[in-house]
Short mmCIF file of C-alpha atoms and ligand atoms in Angstrom, two decimals:
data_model
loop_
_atom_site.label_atom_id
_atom_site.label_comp_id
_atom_site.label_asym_id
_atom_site.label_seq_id
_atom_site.Cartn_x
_atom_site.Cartn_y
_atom_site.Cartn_z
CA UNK A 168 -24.89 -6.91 7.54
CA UNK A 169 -21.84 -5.87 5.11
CA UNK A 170 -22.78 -5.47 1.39
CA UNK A 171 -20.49 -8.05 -0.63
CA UNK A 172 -18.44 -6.61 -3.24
CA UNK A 173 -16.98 -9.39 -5.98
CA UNK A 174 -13.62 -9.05 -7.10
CA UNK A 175 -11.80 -10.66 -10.42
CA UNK A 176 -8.38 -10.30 -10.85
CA UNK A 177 -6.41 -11.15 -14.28
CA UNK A 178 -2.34 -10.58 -13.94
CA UNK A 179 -0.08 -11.57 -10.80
CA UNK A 180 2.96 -10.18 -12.07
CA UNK A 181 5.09 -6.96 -10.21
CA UNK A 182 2.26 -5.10 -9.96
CA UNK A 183 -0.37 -7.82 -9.52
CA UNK A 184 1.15 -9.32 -6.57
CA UNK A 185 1.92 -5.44 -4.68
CA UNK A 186 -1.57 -4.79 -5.35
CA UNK A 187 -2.96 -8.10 -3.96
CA UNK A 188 -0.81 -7.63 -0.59
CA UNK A 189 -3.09 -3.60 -0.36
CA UNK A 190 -6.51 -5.69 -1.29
CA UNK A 191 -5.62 -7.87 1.78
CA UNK A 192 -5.26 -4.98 4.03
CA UNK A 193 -7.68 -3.04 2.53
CA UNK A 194 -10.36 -6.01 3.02
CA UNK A 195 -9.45 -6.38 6.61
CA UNK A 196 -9.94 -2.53 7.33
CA UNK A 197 -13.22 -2.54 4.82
CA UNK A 198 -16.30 -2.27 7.22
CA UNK A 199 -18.74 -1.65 5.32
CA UNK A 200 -18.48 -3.69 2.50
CA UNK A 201 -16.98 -7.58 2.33
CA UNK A 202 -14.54 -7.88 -0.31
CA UNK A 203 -14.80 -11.69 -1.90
CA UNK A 204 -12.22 -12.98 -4.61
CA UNK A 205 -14.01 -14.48 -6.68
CA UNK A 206 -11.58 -15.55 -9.38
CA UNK A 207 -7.88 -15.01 -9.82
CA UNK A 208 -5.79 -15.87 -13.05
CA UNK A 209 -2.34 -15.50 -14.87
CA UNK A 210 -1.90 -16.27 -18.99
CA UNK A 211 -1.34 -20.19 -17.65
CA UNK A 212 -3.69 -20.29 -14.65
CA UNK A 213 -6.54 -19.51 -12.82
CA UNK A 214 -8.43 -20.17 -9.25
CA UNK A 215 -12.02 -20.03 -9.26
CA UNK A 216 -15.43 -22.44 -8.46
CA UNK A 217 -18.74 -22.39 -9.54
CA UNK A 218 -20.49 -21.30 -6.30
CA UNK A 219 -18.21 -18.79 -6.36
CA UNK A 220 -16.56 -19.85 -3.19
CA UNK A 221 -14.10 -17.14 -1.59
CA UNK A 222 -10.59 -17.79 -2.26
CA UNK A 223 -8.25 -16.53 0.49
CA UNK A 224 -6.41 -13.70 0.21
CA UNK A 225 -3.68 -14.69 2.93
CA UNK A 226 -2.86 -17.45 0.96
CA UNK A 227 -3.62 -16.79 -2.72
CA UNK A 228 -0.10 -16.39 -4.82
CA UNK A 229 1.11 -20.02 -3.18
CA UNK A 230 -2.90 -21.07 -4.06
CA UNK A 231 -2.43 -20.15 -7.52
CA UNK A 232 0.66 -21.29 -7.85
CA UNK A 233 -0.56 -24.98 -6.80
CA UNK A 234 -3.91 -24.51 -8.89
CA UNK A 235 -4.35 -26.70 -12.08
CA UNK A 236 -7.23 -24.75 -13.64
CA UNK A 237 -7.03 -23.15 -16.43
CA UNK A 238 -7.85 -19.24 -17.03
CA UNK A 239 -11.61 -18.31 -18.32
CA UNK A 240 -11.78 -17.41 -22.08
CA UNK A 241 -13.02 -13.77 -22.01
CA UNK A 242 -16.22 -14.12 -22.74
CA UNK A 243 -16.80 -17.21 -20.65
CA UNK A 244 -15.13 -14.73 -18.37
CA UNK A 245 -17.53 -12.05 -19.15
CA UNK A 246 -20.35 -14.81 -18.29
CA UNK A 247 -19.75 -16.13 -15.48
CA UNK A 248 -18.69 -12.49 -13.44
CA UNK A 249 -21.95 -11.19 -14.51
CA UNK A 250 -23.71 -14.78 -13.07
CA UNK A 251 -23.06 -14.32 -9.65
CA UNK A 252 -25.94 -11.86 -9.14
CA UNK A 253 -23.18 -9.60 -7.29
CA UNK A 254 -21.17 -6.26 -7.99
CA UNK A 255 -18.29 -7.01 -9.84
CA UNK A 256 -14.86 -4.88 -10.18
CA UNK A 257 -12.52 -6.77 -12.36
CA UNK A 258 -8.69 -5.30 -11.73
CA UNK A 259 -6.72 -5.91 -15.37
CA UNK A 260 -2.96 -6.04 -13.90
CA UNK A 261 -1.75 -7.33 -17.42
CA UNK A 262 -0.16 -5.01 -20.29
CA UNK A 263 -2.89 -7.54 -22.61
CA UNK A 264 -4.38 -6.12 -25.56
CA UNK A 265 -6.73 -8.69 -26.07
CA UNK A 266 -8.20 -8.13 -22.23
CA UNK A 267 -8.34 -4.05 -23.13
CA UNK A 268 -10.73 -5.07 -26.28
CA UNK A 269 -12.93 -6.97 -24.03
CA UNK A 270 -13.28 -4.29 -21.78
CA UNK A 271 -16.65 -2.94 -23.18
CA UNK A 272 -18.31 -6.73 -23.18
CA UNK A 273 -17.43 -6.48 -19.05
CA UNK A 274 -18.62 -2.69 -19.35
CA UNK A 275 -21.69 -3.38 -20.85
CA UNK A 276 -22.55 -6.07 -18.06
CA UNK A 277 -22.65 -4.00 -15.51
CA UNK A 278 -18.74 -5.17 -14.50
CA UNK A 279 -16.81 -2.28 -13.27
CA UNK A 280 -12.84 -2.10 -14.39
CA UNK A 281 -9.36 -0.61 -12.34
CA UNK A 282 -6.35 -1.23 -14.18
CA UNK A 283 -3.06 0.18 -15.08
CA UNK A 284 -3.05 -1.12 -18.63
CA UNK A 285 -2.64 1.57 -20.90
CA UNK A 286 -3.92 -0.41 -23.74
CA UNK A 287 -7.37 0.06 -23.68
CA UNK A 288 -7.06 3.58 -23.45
CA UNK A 289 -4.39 4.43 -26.26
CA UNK A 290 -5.44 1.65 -28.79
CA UNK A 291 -7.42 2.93 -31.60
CA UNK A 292 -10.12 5.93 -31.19
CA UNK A 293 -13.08 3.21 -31.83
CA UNK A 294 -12.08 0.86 -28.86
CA UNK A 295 -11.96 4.02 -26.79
CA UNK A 296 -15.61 5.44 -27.92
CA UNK A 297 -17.02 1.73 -27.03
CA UNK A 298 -15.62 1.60 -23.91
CA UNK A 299 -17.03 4.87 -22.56
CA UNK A 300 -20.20 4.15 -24.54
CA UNK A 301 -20.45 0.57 -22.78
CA UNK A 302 -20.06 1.58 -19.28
CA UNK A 303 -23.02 3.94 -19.98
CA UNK A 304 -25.15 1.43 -21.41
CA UNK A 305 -23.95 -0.72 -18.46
CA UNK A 306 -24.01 1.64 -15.52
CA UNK A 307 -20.60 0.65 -14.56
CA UNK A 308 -17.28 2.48 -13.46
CA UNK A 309 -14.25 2.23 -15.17
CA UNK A 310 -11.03 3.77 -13.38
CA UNK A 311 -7.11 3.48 -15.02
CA UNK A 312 -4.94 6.03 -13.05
CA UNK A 313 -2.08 3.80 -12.89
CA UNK A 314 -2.25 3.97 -16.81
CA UNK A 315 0.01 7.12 -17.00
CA UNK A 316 2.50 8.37 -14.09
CA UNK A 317 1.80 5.19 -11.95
CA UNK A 318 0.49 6.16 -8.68
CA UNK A 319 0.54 9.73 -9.33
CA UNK A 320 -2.57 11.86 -9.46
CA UNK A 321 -2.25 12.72 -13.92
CA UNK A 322 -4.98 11.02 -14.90
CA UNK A 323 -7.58 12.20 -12.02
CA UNK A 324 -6.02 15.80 -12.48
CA UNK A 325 -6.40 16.38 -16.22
CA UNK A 326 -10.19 15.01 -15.92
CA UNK A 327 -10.92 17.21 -12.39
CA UNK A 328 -9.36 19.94 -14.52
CA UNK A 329 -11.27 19.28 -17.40
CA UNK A 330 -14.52 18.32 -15.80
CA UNK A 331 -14.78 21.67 -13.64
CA UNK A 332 -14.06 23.65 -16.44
CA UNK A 333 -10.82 24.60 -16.83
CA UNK A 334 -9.01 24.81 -20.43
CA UNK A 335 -6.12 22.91 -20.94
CA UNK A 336 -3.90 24.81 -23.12
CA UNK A 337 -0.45 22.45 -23.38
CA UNK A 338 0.73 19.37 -21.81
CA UNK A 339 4.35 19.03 -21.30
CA UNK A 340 6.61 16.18 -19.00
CA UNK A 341 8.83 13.49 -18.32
CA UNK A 342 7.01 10.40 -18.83
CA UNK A 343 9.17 7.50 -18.38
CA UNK A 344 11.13 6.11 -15.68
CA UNK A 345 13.32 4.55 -17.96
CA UNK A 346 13.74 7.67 -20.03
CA UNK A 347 14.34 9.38 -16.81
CA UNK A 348 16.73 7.71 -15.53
CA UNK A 349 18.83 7.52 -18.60
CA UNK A 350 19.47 11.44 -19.51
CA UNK A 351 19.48 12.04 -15.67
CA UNK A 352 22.38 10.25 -15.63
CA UNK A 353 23.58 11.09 -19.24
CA UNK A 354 23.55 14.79 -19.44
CA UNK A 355 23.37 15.95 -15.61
CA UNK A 356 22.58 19.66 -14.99
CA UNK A 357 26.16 19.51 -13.41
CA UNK A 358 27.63 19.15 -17.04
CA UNK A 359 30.09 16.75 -15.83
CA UNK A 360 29.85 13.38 -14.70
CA UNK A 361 27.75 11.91 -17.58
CA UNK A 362 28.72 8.85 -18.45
CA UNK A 363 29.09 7.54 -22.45
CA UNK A 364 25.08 7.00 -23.79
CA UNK A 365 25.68 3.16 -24.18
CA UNK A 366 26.91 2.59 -20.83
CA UNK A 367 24.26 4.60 -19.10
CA UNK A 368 21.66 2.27 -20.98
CA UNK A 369 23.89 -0.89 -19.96
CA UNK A 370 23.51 0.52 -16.40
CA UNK A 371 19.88 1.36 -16.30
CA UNK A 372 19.42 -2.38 -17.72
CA UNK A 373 21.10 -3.93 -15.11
CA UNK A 374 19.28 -2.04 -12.20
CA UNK A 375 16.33 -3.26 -13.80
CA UNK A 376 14.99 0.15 -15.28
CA UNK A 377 14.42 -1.07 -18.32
CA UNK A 378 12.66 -4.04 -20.09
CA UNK A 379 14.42 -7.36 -21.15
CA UNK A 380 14.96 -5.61 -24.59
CA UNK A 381 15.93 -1.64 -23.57
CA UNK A 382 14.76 -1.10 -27.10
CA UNK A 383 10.97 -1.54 -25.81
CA UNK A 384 11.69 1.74 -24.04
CA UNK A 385 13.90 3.48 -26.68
CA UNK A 386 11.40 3.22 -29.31
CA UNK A 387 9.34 6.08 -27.42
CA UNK A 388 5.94 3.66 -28.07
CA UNK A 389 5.02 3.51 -24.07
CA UNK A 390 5.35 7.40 -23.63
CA UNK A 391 3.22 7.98 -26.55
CA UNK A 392 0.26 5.46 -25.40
CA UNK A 393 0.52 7.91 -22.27
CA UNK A 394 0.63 11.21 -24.35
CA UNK A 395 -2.88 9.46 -26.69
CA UNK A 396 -4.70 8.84 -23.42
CA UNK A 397 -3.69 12.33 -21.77
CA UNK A 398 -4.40 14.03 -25.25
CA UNK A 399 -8.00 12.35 -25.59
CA UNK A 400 -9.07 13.86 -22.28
CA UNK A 401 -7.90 17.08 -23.20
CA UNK A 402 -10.29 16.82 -26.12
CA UNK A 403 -8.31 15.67 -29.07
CA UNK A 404 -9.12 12.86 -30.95
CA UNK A 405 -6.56 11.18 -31.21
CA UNK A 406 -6.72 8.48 -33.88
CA UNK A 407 -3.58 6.31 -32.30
CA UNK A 408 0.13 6.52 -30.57
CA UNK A 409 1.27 6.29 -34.13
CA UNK A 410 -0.75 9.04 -35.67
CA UNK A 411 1.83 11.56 -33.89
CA UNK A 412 5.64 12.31 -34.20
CA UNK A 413 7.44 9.52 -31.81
CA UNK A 414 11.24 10.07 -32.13
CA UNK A 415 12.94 6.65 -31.77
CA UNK A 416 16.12 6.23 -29.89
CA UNK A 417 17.35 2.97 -31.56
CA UNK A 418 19.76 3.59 -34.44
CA UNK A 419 17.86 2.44 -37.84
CA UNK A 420 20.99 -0.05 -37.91
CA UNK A 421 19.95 -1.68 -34.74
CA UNK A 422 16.60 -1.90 -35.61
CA UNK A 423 16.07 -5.32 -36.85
CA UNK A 424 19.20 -6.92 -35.05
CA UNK A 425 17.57 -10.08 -33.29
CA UNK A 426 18.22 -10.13 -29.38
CA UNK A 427 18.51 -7.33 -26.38
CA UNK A 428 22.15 -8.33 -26.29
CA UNK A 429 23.03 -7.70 -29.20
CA UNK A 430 21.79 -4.78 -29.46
CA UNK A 431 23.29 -4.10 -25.91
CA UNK A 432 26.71 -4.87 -28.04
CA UNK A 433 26.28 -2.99 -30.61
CA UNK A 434 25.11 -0.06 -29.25
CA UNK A 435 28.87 1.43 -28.78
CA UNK A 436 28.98 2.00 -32.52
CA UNK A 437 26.25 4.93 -32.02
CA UNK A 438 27.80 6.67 -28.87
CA UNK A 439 28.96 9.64 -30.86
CA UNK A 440 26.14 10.60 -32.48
CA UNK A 441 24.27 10.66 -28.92
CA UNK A 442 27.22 12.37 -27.49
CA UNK A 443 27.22 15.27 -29.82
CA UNK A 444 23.10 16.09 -29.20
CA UNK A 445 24.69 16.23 -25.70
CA UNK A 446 27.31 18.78 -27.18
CA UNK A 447 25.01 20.39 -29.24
CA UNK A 448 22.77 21.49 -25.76
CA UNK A 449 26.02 22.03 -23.72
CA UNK A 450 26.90 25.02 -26.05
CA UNK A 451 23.73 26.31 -25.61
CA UNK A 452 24.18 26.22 -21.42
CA UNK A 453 21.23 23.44 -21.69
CA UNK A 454 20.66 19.56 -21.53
CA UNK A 455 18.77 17.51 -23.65
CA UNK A 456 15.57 15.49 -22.00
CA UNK A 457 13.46 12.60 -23.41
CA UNK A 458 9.76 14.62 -23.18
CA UNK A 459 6.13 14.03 -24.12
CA UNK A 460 4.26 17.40 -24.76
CA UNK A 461 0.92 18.26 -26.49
CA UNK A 462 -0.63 21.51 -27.58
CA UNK A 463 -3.86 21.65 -27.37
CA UNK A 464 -4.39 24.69 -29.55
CA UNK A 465 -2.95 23.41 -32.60
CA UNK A 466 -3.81 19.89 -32.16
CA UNK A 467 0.01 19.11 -32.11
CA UNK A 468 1.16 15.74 -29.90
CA UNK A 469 4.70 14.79 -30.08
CA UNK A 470 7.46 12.73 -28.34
CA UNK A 471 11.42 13.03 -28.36
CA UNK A 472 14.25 14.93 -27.82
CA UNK A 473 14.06 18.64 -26.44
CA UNK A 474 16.90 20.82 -24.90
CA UNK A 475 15.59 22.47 -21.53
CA UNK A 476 17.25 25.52 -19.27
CA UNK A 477 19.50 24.32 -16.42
CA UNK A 478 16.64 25.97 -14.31
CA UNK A 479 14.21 24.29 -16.12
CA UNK A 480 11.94 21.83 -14.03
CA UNK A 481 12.50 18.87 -16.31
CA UNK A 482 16.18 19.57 -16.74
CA UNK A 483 16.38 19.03 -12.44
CA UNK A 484 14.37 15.93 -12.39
CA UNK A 485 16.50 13.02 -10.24
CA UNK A 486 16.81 9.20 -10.70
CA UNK A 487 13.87 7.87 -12.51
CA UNK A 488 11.20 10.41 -11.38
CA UNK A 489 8.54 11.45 -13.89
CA UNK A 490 7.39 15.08 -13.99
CA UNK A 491 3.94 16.04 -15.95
CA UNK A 492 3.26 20.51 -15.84
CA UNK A 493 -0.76 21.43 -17.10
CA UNK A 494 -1.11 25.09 -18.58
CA UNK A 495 -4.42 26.05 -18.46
CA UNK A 496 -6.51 28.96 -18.74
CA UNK A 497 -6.96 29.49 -15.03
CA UNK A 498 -3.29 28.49 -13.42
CA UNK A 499 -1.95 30.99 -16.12
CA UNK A 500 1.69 31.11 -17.43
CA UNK A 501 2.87 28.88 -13.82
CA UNK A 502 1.48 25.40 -14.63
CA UNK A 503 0.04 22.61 -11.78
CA UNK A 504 3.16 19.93 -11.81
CA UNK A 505 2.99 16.58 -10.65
CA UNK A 506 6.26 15.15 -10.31
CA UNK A 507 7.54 11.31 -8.32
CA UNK A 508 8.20 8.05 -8.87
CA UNK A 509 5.81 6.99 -12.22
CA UNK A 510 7.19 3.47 -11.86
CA UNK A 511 7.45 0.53 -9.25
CA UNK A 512 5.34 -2.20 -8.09
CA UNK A 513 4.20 -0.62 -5.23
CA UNK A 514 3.37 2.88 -6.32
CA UNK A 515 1.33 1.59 -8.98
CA UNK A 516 -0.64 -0.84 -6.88
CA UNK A 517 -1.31 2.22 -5.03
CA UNK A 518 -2.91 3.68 -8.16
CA UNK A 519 -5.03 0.48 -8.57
CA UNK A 520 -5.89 0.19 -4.84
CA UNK A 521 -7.16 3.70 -5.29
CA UNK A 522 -9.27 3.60 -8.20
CA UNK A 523 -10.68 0.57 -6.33
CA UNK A 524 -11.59 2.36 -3.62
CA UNK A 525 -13.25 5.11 -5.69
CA UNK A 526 -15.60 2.13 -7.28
CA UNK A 527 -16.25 0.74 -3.76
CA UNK A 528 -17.80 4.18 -2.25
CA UNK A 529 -19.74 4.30 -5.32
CA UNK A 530 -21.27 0.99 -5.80
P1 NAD B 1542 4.24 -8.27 -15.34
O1 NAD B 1542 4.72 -8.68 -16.66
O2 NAD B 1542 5.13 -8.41 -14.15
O3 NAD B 1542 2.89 -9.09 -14.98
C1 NAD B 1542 1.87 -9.30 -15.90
C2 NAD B 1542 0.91 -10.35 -15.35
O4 NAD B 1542 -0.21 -10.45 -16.25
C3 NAD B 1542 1.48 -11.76 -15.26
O5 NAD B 1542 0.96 -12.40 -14.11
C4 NAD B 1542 0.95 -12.45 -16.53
O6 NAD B 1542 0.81 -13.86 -16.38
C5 NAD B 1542 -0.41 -11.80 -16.63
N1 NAD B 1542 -0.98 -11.80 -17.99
C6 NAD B 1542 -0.46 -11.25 -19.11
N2 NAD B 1542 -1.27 -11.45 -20.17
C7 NAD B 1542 -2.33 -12.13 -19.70
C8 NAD B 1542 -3.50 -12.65 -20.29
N3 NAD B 1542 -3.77 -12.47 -21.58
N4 NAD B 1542 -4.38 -13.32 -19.49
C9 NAD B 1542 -4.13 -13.50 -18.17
N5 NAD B 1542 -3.03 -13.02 -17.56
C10 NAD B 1542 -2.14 -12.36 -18.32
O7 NAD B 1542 3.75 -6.75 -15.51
P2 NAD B 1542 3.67 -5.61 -14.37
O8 NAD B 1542 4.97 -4.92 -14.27
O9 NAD B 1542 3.06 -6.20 -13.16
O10 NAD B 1542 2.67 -4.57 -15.05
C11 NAD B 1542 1.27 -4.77 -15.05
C12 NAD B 1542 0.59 -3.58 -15.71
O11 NAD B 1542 0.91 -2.39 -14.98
C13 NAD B 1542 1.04 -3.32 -17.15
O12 NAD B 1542 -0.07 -2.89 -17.91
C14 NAD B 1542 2.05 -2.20 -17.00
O13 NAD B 1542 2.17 -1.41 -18.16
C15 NAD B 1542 1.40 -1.41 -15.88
N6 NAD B 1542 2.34 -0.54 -15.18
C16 NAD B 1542 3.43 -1.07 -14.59
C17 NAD B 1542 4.31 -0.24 -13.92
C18 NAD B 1542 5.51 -0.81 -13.22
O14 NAD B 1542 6.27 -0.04 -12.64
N7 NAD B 1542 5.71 -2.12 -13.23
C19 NAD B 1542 4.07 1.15 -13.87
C20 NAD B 1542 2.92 1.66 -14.48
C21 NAD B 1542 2.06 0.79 -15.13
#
């Protein structure tokens, strides 16, 4: 008969719900292995039983919806998925930093973790040493390739790379959607066409590219958690995403002003200064980009503004596509590039479902 394979999901959000529409299929198709939910929560609620009855997966946003449990403290959490005398793979679909800490008390268990939270991974260099030194001690797998480029290969590239031997020599890309989207549409390699900085952000806000406060994404923070993970696989040590340059794009003025709207407002005031960096790369015959980029050699990470070469590959990026180039010592002076969407529900429940599948052929 089919081995049963537990699974514990925290976070029904965008990404949570695209990824529990792939577990359905993916359980359907599994033969095998049978895939059992065995506990489902949100922050406000949760679905799961003592006897660690399946819950349906046909049915399961509308069940938790309805439910009027309450989610699992952690490490009642921790308990009771290591109880069932089962394999466990807990999928973290939150952005929680409180879940990433508790990663190596699941680790340690013997729970194995997918997840597209970069938190775990770009908190500080101690949380990342007790992970990896947890899932040792606990014989488990741990698997976060959503965590940088959504469901695009980075994360399994840089470690193949790294694992077989290769040297990674620099790191260089487009690493936000949002950050995409906006000097794609800002400063396109047409020259003309751009529209003022304030209204492109305006724009980008309203087609949902950006978070409820755009400043979440101008402050550069999410693009260097990507850059501390990529970095610490590349061998650096990276102490945190504030131990490197981040170049912020909200004006010091705007700072501290109290809502997204208002800052939204405001933001007119600062269109000049944007527009002549735009100027500034123009005279040059180049366009300014939003870019990540570490070198390995001189231990130097840093995020912000660069002007690129019309012909450059990040200067011809489209919509909101990320693009991440390796230079190593054997693809020489014409680096591996990964380029597509690095955002959307979808896509990155793709990442997720992928990881998950990479656990299930291995447990
Ligand atoms: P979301 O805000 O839509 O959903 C988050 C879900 O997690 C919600 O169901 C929320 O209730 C739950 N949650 C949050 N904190 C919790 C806690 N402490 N305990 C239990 N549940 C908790 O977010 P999302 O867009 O679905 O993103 C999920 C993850 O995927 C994030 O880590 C995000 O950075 C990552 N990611 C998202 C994208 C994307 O395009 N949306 C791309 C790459 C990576």
């Amino acid at each position: 008969s089919a081995r049963q394979v537990n699974i514990a999901i925290i976070g029904a959000g965008g990404v949570g719900k695209c990824f529990l529409s792939q577990l359905e299929s993916l359980a359907a198709r599994r033969q095998n292995q049978k895939l059992v939910l065995t506990y489902i929560a949100t922050s406000k609620k949760a679905v799961y039983s003592d006897s660690y009855s399946p819950i349906a997966l046909d049915s399961v946003v509308s069940t938790l919806s309805s439910s009027s449990q309450a989610p699992l403290a952690l490490p009642k959490l921790v308990d009771y998925l290591a109880a069932s005398g089962t394999k466990t793979v807990l999928v973290d679909n939150t952005s929680s930093q409180d879940i990433a800490d508790a990663y190596p008390s699941f680790l340690r268990r013997g729970i194995s973790i997918v997840t597209p939270n970069k938190k775990a991974f770009s908190g500080s260099y101690k949380l990342w040493q007790d992970i990896f030194a947890a899932k040792e001690e606990g014989g488990s797998l741990l698997y976060h390739e959503a965590s940088c480029g959504a469901g695009l290969p980075v994360i399994s590239t840089i470690k193949d790379l790294v694992e077989t031997g290769d040297e990674v020599t620099k790191i260089e890309g487009v690493f936000s959607g949002t950050m995409s989207f906006l000097f794609n549409s800002f400063a396109p390699t047409s020259g003309s066409g751009g529209g003022k900085w304030s209204t492109e952000v305006a724009k980008a806000k309203e087609l949902g590219y950006t978070e409820p406060d755009p400043r979440d994404d101008l402050n550069g923070l999410d693009v260097a958690r990507k850059l501390t993970i990529l970095a610490r696989y590349a061998g650096l040590e990276v102490e945190s995403p504030t131990s490197f340059p981040v170049q912020s794009l909200i004006p010091k003025q705007l700072e501290s002003v109290a809502s997204g709207d208002e800052f939204l407002a405001r933001l007119p005031e600062f269109d000049a200064e944007m527009e002549e960096v735009k100027a500034e790369a123009q005279k040059e015959g180049k366009v300014v980009r939003f870019v990540g980029s570490i070198d390995v050699a001189s231990k130097q990470v840093k995020v912000g503004l660069e002007k690129f070469d019309l012909s450059h590959p990040i200067a011809a990026l489209k919509g909101s596509d990320n693009i991440i180039s390796f230079y190593t010592k054997r693809y020489g002076s014409n680096p591996l590039i990964i380029q597509g969407a690095g955002a959307g529900g979808d896509v990155t429940a793709m990442g997720v479902t992928s990881d998950l599948l990479k656990v299930l052929a291995q447990l």
